[in-house]
Amino acid sequence: MDKKIMIPLELKYDFAIRAYISIHKGYLYAIREECGAATALKVYERLCKMEDRINNLTATFLAAFKIEGNDAEAWAKWWDIWYELCGYEYTWLERSKTIARVKVTKSPFKTSYKDLSDWVLPFVDIVCKTINPKAKWERPKAMCAGNPYGEYVFKTEE
């Protein structure tokens, strides 16, 4: 009689999301190798504007990792997961219920200064609005603009 390994639901979600991120990055790199960076970024930018897909991804993360609420702390927890799964290097500069400010020093998608565009902006905007439609966010610094690091700020009212 075969014994089945019972994997807790939380680990199944974690594995599924890690696999999603790995394939996600793999597609971008494969397109870049096959068609060049400009085409890869156009494809990726189009993906980042697909609101239904980003809403679904955001909701999946919130449910899978039991993130509740719609304040800046919930936003920070969401990004902790995204950054860890994707391989970003980052530091929280400020983190509370009303404001979360993060400094990103390494992006897995950036291989050179000119290899990254503003494709991330619609993605961040959809994640932000999915968590809290009334919240505001800004990016005062961006590596693709020549800054040594990126900075994102999410604000909610108490």
PDB file of C-alpha atoms in Angstrom:
ATOM      1  CA  MET A   1       0.000   0.000   0.000  1.00  0.00           C
ATOM      2  CA  ASP A   2       1.427   3.360  -1.046  1.00  0.00           C
ATOM      3  CA  LYS A   3       1.571   6.071   1.529  1.00  0.00           C
ATOM      4  CA  LYS A   4       0.647   9.518   0.298  1.00  0.00           C
ATOM      5  CA  ILE A   5       2.546  12.505   1.519  1.00  0.00           C
ATOM      6  CA  MET A   6       0.153  15.042   2.969  1.00  0.00           C
ATOM      7  CA  ILE A   7       1.351  18.548   2.287  1.00  0.00           C
ATOM      8  CA  PRO A   8      -0.250  21.319   4.341  1.00  0.00           C
ATOM      9  CA  LEU A   9      -2.358  23.722   2.298  1.00  0.00           C
ATOM     10  CA  GLU A  10      -0.104  26.662   3.222  1.00  0.00           C
ATOM     11  CA  LEU A  11       2.905  24.873   1.708  1.00  0.00           C
ATOM     12  CA  LYS A  12       0.931  24.037  -1.426  1.00  0.00           C
ATOM     13  CA  TYR A  13       0.102  27.719  -1.905  1.00  0.00           C
ATOM     14  CA  ASP A  14       3.688  28.707  -1.201  1.00  0.00           C
ATOM     15  CA  PHE A  15       5.000  26.194  -3.729  1.00  0.00           C
ATOM     16  CA  ALA A  16       2.425  27.220  -6.351  1.00  0.00           C
ATOM     17  CA  ILE A  17       3.326  30.878  -5.974  1.00  0.00           C
ATOM     18  CA  ARG A  18       7.076  30.196  -6.045  1.00  0.00           C
ATOM     19  CA  ALA A  19       6.588  28.114  -9.186  1.00  0.00           C
ATOM     20  CA  TYR A  20       4.515  30.913 -10.709  1.00  0.00           C
ATOM     21  CA  ILE A  21       7.260  33.464 -10.012  1.00  0.00           C
ATOM     22  CA  SER A  22       9.951  31.162 -11.414  1.00  0.00           C
ATOM     23  CA  ILE A  23       8.023  30.570 -14.634  1.00  0.00           C
ATOM     24  CA  HIS A  24       7.123  34.255 -14.787  1.00  0.00           C
ATOM     25  CA  LYS A  25      10.796  35.272 -14.710  1.00  0.00           C
ATOM     26  CA  GLY A  26      11.721  32.437 -17.071  1.00  0.00           C
ATOM     27  CA  TYR A  27       9.304  33.662 -19.737  1.00  0.00           C
ATOM     28  CA  LEU A  28      10.719  37.166 -19.576  1.00  0.00           C
ATOM     29  CA  TYR A  29      14.302  35.906 -19.843  1.00  0.00           C
ATOM     30  CA  ALA A  30      13.425  33.484 -22.668  1.00  0.00           C
ATOM     31  CA  ILE A  31      11.688  36.227 -24.655  1.00  0.00           C
ATOM     32  CA  ARG A  32      14.650  38.535 -24.026  1.00  0.00           C
ATOM     33  CA  GLU A  33      17.133  35.900 -25.242  1.00  0.00           C
ATOM     34  CA  GLU A  34      15.053  35.026 -28.288  1.00  0.00           C
ATOM     35  CA  CYS A  35      13.722  38.452 -29.322  1.00  0.00           C
ATOM     36  CA  GLY A  36      15.821  41.033 -27.457  1.00  0.00           C
ATOM     37  CA  ALA A  37      15.264  43.227 -24.409  1.00  0.00           C
ATOM     38  CA  ALA A  38      12.979  45.740 -26.149  1.00  0.00           C
ATOM     39  CA  THR A  39      10.477  43.050 -27.199  1.00  0.00           C
ATOM     40  CA  ALA A  40      10.641  41.328 -23.794  1.00  0.00           C
ATOM     41  CA  LEU A  41       9.840  44.587 -22.049  1.00  0.00           C
ATOM     42  CA  LYS A  42       6.915  45.293 -24.412  1.00  0.00           C
ATOM     43  CA  VAL A  43       5.451  41.854 -23.671  1.00  0.00           C
ATOM     44  CA  TYR A  44       6.020  42.238 -19.944  1.00  0.00           C
ATOM     45  CA  GLU A  45       4.560  45.729 -19.911  1.00  0.00           C
ATOM     46  CA  ARG A  46       1.416  44.397 -21.576  1.00  0.00           C
ATOM     47  CA  LEU A  47       1.175  41.671 -18.903  1.00  0.00           C
ATOM     48  CA  CYS A  48       1.555  44.226 -16.114  1.00  0.00           C
ATOM     49  CA  LYS A  49      -1.432  46.157 -17.450  1.00  0.00           C
ATOM     50  CA  MET A  50      -3.756  43.136 -17.371  1.00  0.00           C
ATOM     51  CA  GLU A  51      -5.849  44.214 -14.416  1.00  0.00           C
ATOM     52  CA  ASP A  52      -7.793  40.974 -13.992  1.00  0.00           C
ATOM     53  CA  ARG A  53      -4.576  38.946 -13.776  1.00  0.00           C
ATOM     54  CA  ILE A  54      -2.941  41.304 -11.268  1.00  0.00           C
ATOM     55  CA  ASN A  55      -6.134  41.482  -9.165  1.00  0.00           C
ATOM     56  CA  ASN A  56      -6.171  37.674  -9.077  1.00  0.00           C
ATOM     57  CA  LEU A  57      -2.481  37.446  -8.141  1.00  0.00           C
ATOM     58  CA  THR A  58      -2.934  40.044  -5.394  1.00  0.00           C
ATOM     59  CA  ALA A  59      -6.014  38.325  -3.990  1.00  0.00           C
ATOM     60  CA  THR A  60      -4.228  34.940  -4.092  1.00  0.00           C
ATOM     61  CA  PHE A  61      -1.301  36.323  -2.088  1.00  0.00           C
ATOM     62  CA  LEU A  62      -3.636  37.955   0.443  1.00  0.00           C
ATOM     63  CA  ALA A  63      -5.570  34.717   0.973  1.00  0.00           C
ATOM     64  CA  ALA A  64      -2.645  32.280   0.810  1.00  0.00           C
ATOM     65  CA  PHE A  65      -0.542  34.192   3.297  1.00  0.00           C
ATOM     66  CA  LYS A  66      -3.487  35.272   5.464  1.00  0.00           C
ATOM     67  CA  ILE A  67      -2.911  38.994   5.031  1.00  0.00           C
ATOM     68  CA  GLU A  68      -5.873  40.914   6.369  1.00  0.00           C
ATOM     69  CA  GLY A  69      -6.793  44.560   6.238  1.00  0.00           C
ATOM     70  CA  ASN A  70      -6.343  47.276   3.673  1.00  0.00           C
ATOM     71  CA  ASP A  71      -3.854  49.549   5.365  1.00  0.00           C
ATOM     72  CA  ALA A  72      -0.174  50.268   4.698  1.00  0.00           C
ATOM     73  CA  GLU A  73       0.908  47.313   6.853  1.00  0.00           C
ATOM     74  CA  ALA A  74      -1.122  44.914   4.664  1.00  0.00           C
ATOM     75  CA  TRP A  75       0.539  46.451   1.592  1.00  0.00           C
ATOM     76  CA  ALA A  76       3.981  45.986   3.190  1.00  0.00           C
ATOM     77  CA  LYS A  77       3.249  42.329   3.990  1.00  0.00           C
ATOM     78  CA  TRP A  78       2.156  41.756   0.375  1.00  0.00           C
ATOM     79  CA  TRP A  79       5.404  43.241  -0.908  1.00  0.00           C
ATOM     80  CA  ASP A  80       7.467  41.240   1.613  1.00  0.00           C
ATOM     81  CA  ILE A  81       6.133  38.112  -0.058  1.00  0.00           C
ATOM     82  CA  TRP A  82       6.586  39.388  -3.622  1.00  0.00           C
ATOM     83  CA  TYR A  83      10.125  40.631  -2.955  1.00  0.00           C
ATOM     84  CA  GLU A  84      11.184  37.433  -1.203  1.00  0.00           C
ATOM     85  CA  LEU A  85       9.722  35.154  -3.864  1.00  0.00           C
ATOM     86  CA  CYS A  86      11.227  37.145  -6.733  1.00  0.00           C
ATOM     87  CA  GLY A  87      14.646  37.745  -5.166  1.00  0.00           C
ATOM     88  CA  TYR A  88      14.636  41.486  -4.553  1.00  0.00           C
ATOM     89  CA  GLU A  89      16.932  43.088  -2.000  1.00  0.00           C
ATOM     90  CA  TYR A  90      15.088  45.696   0.038  1.00  0.00           C
ATOM     91  CA  THR A  91      14.844  47.524   3.357  1.00  0.00           C
ATOM     92  CA  TRP A  92      11.771  49.008   5.017  1.00  0.00           C
ATOM     93  CA  LEU A  93      12.486  52.652   5.845  1.00  0.00           C
ATOM     94  CA  GLU A  94       9.119  53.225   7.476  1.00  0.00           C
ATOM     95  CA  ARG A  95       6.257  50.867   8.226  1.00  0.00           C
ATOM     96  CA  SER A  96       3.006  51.513  10.080  1.00  0.00           C
ATOM     97  CA  LYS A  97      -0.770  51.301   9.569  1.00  0.00           C
ATOM     98  CA  THR A  98      -0.773  54.553   7.557  1.00  0.00           C
ATOM     99  CA  ILE A  99       2.549  54.541   5.680  1.00  0.00           C
ATOM    100  CA  ALA A 100       4.963  51.986   4.274  1.00  0.00           C
ATOM    101  CA  ARG A 101       8.161  53.189   2.615  1.00  0.00           C
ATOM    102  CA  VAL A 102      10.569  50.673   1.098  1.00  0.00           C
ATOM    103  CA  LYS A 103      14.032  51.028  -0.441  1.00  0.00           C
ATOM    104  CA  VAL A 104      14.794  48.474  -3.180  1.00  0.00           C
ATOM    105  CA  THR A 105      18.502  47.994  -3.907  1.00  0.00           C
ATOM    106  CA  LYS A 106      18.342  44.990  -6.242  1.00  0.00           C
ATOM    107  CA  SER A 107      15.728  43.854  -8.736  1.00  0.00           C
ATOM    108  CA  PRO A 108      15.906  40.391 -10.320  1.00  0.00           C
ATOM    109  CA  PHE A 109      14.547  41.882 -13.545  1.00  0.00           C
ATOM    110  CA  LYS A 110      17.246  44.540 -13.900  1.00  0.00           C
ATOM    111  CA  THR A 111      20.414  43.408 -15.632  1.00  0.00           C
ATOM    112  CA  SER A 112      21.547  46.824 -16.799  1.00  0.00           C
ATOM    113  CA  TYR A 113      20.424  50.416 -16.423  1.00  0.00           C
ATOM    114  CA  LYS A 114      18.698  50.507 -19.827  1.00  0.00           C
ATOM    115  CA  ASP A 115      17.151  47.048 -19.464  1.00  0.00           C
ATOM    116  CA  LEU A 116      14.285  48.203 -17.231  1.00  0.00           C
ATOM    117  CA  SER A 117      11.488  50.596 -18.076  1.00  0.00           C
ATOM    118  CA  ASP A 118       8.482  51.901 -16.201  1.00  0.00           C
ATOM    119  CA  TRP A 119       6.519  48.697 -16.888  1.00  0.00           C
ATOM    120  CA  VAL A 120       6.284  48.142 -13.140  1.00  0.00           C
ATOM    121  CA  LEU A 121       4.102  51.224 -12.563  1.00  0.00           C
ATOM    122  CA  PRO A 122       0.764  49.784 -13.762  1.00  0.00           C
ATOM    123  CA  PHE A 123       1.505  46.568 -11.836  1.00  0.00           C
ATOM    124  CA  VAL A 124       2.112  48.453  -8.560  1.00  0.00           C
ATOM    125  CA  ASP A 125      -0.945  50.628  -9.189  1.00  0.00           C
ATOM    126  CA  ILE A 126      -3.227  47.607  -9.640  1.00  0.00           C
ATOM    127  CA  VAL A 127      -1.817  45.874  -6.537  1.00  0.00           C
ATOM    128  CA  CYS A 128      -2.306  49.099  -4.554  1.00  0.00           C
ATOM    129  CA  LYS A 129      -5.892  49.598  -5.720  1.00  0.00           C
ATOM    130  CA  THR A 130      -6.748  45.928  -5.117  1.00  0.00           C
ATOM    131  CA  ILE A 131      -5.609  46.200  -1.496  1.00  0.00           C
ATOM    132  CA  ASN A 132      -7.222  49.616  -0.950  1.00  0.00           C
ATOM    133  CA  PRO A 133      -8.913  51.639  -3.714  1.00  0.00           C
ATOM    134  CA  LYS A 134      -8.529  54.858  -1.686  1.00  0.00           C
ATOM    135  CA  ALA A 135      -4.821  54.424  -0.946  1.00  0.00           C
ATOM    136  CA  LYS A 136      -2.124  56.482  -2.635  1.00  0.00           C
ATOM    137  CA  TRP A 137       1.343  55.394  -3.663  1.00  0.00           C
ATOM    138  CA  GLU A 138       4.344  57.031  -5.239  1.00  0.00           C
ATOM    139  CA  ARG A 139       7.813  56.161  -6.449  1.00  0.00           C
ATOM    140  CA  PRO A 140      10.163  59.032  -5.525  1.00  0.00           C
ATOM    141  CA  LYS A 141      13.264  57.153  -6.717  1.00  0.00           C
ATOM    142  CA  ALA A 142      13.728  54.619  -9.511  1.00  0.00           C
ATOM    143  CA  MET A 143      16.745  52.590 -10.583  1.00  0.00           C
ATOM    144  CA  CYS A 144      15.585  52.798 -14.199  1.00  0.00           C
ATOM    145  CA  ALA A 145      15.811  56.597 -13.874  1.00  0.00           C
ATOM    146  CA  GLY A 146      19.446  56.332 -12.792  1.00  0.00           C
ATOM    147  CA  ASN A 147      18.982  56.385  -9.006  1.00  0.00           C
ATOM    148  CA  PRO A 148      21.133  53.911  -7.043  1.00  0.00           C
ATOM    149  CA  TYR A 149      17.950  52.421  -5.554  1.00  0.00           C
ATOM    150  CA  GLY A 150      14.184  52.456  -5.966  1.00  0.00           C
ATOM    151  CA  GLU A 151      11.814  53.790  -3.358  1.00  0.00           C
ATOM    152  CA  TYR A 152       8.088  53.119  -3.077  1.00  0.00           C
ATOM    153  CA  VAL A 153       5.706  54.805  -0.612  1.00  0.00           C
ATOM    154  CA  PHE A 154       2.164  53.610   0.150  1.00  0.00           C
ATOM    155  CA  LYS A 155      -0.158  55.789   2.239  1.00  0.00           C
ATOM    156  CA  THR A 156      -3.593  55.178   3.720  1.00  0.00           C
ATOM    157  CA  GLU A 157      -5.786  57.199   6.004  1.00  0.00           C
ATOM    158  CA  GLU A 158      -6.347  55.916   9.507  1.00  0.00           C
TER     159      GLU A 158
END
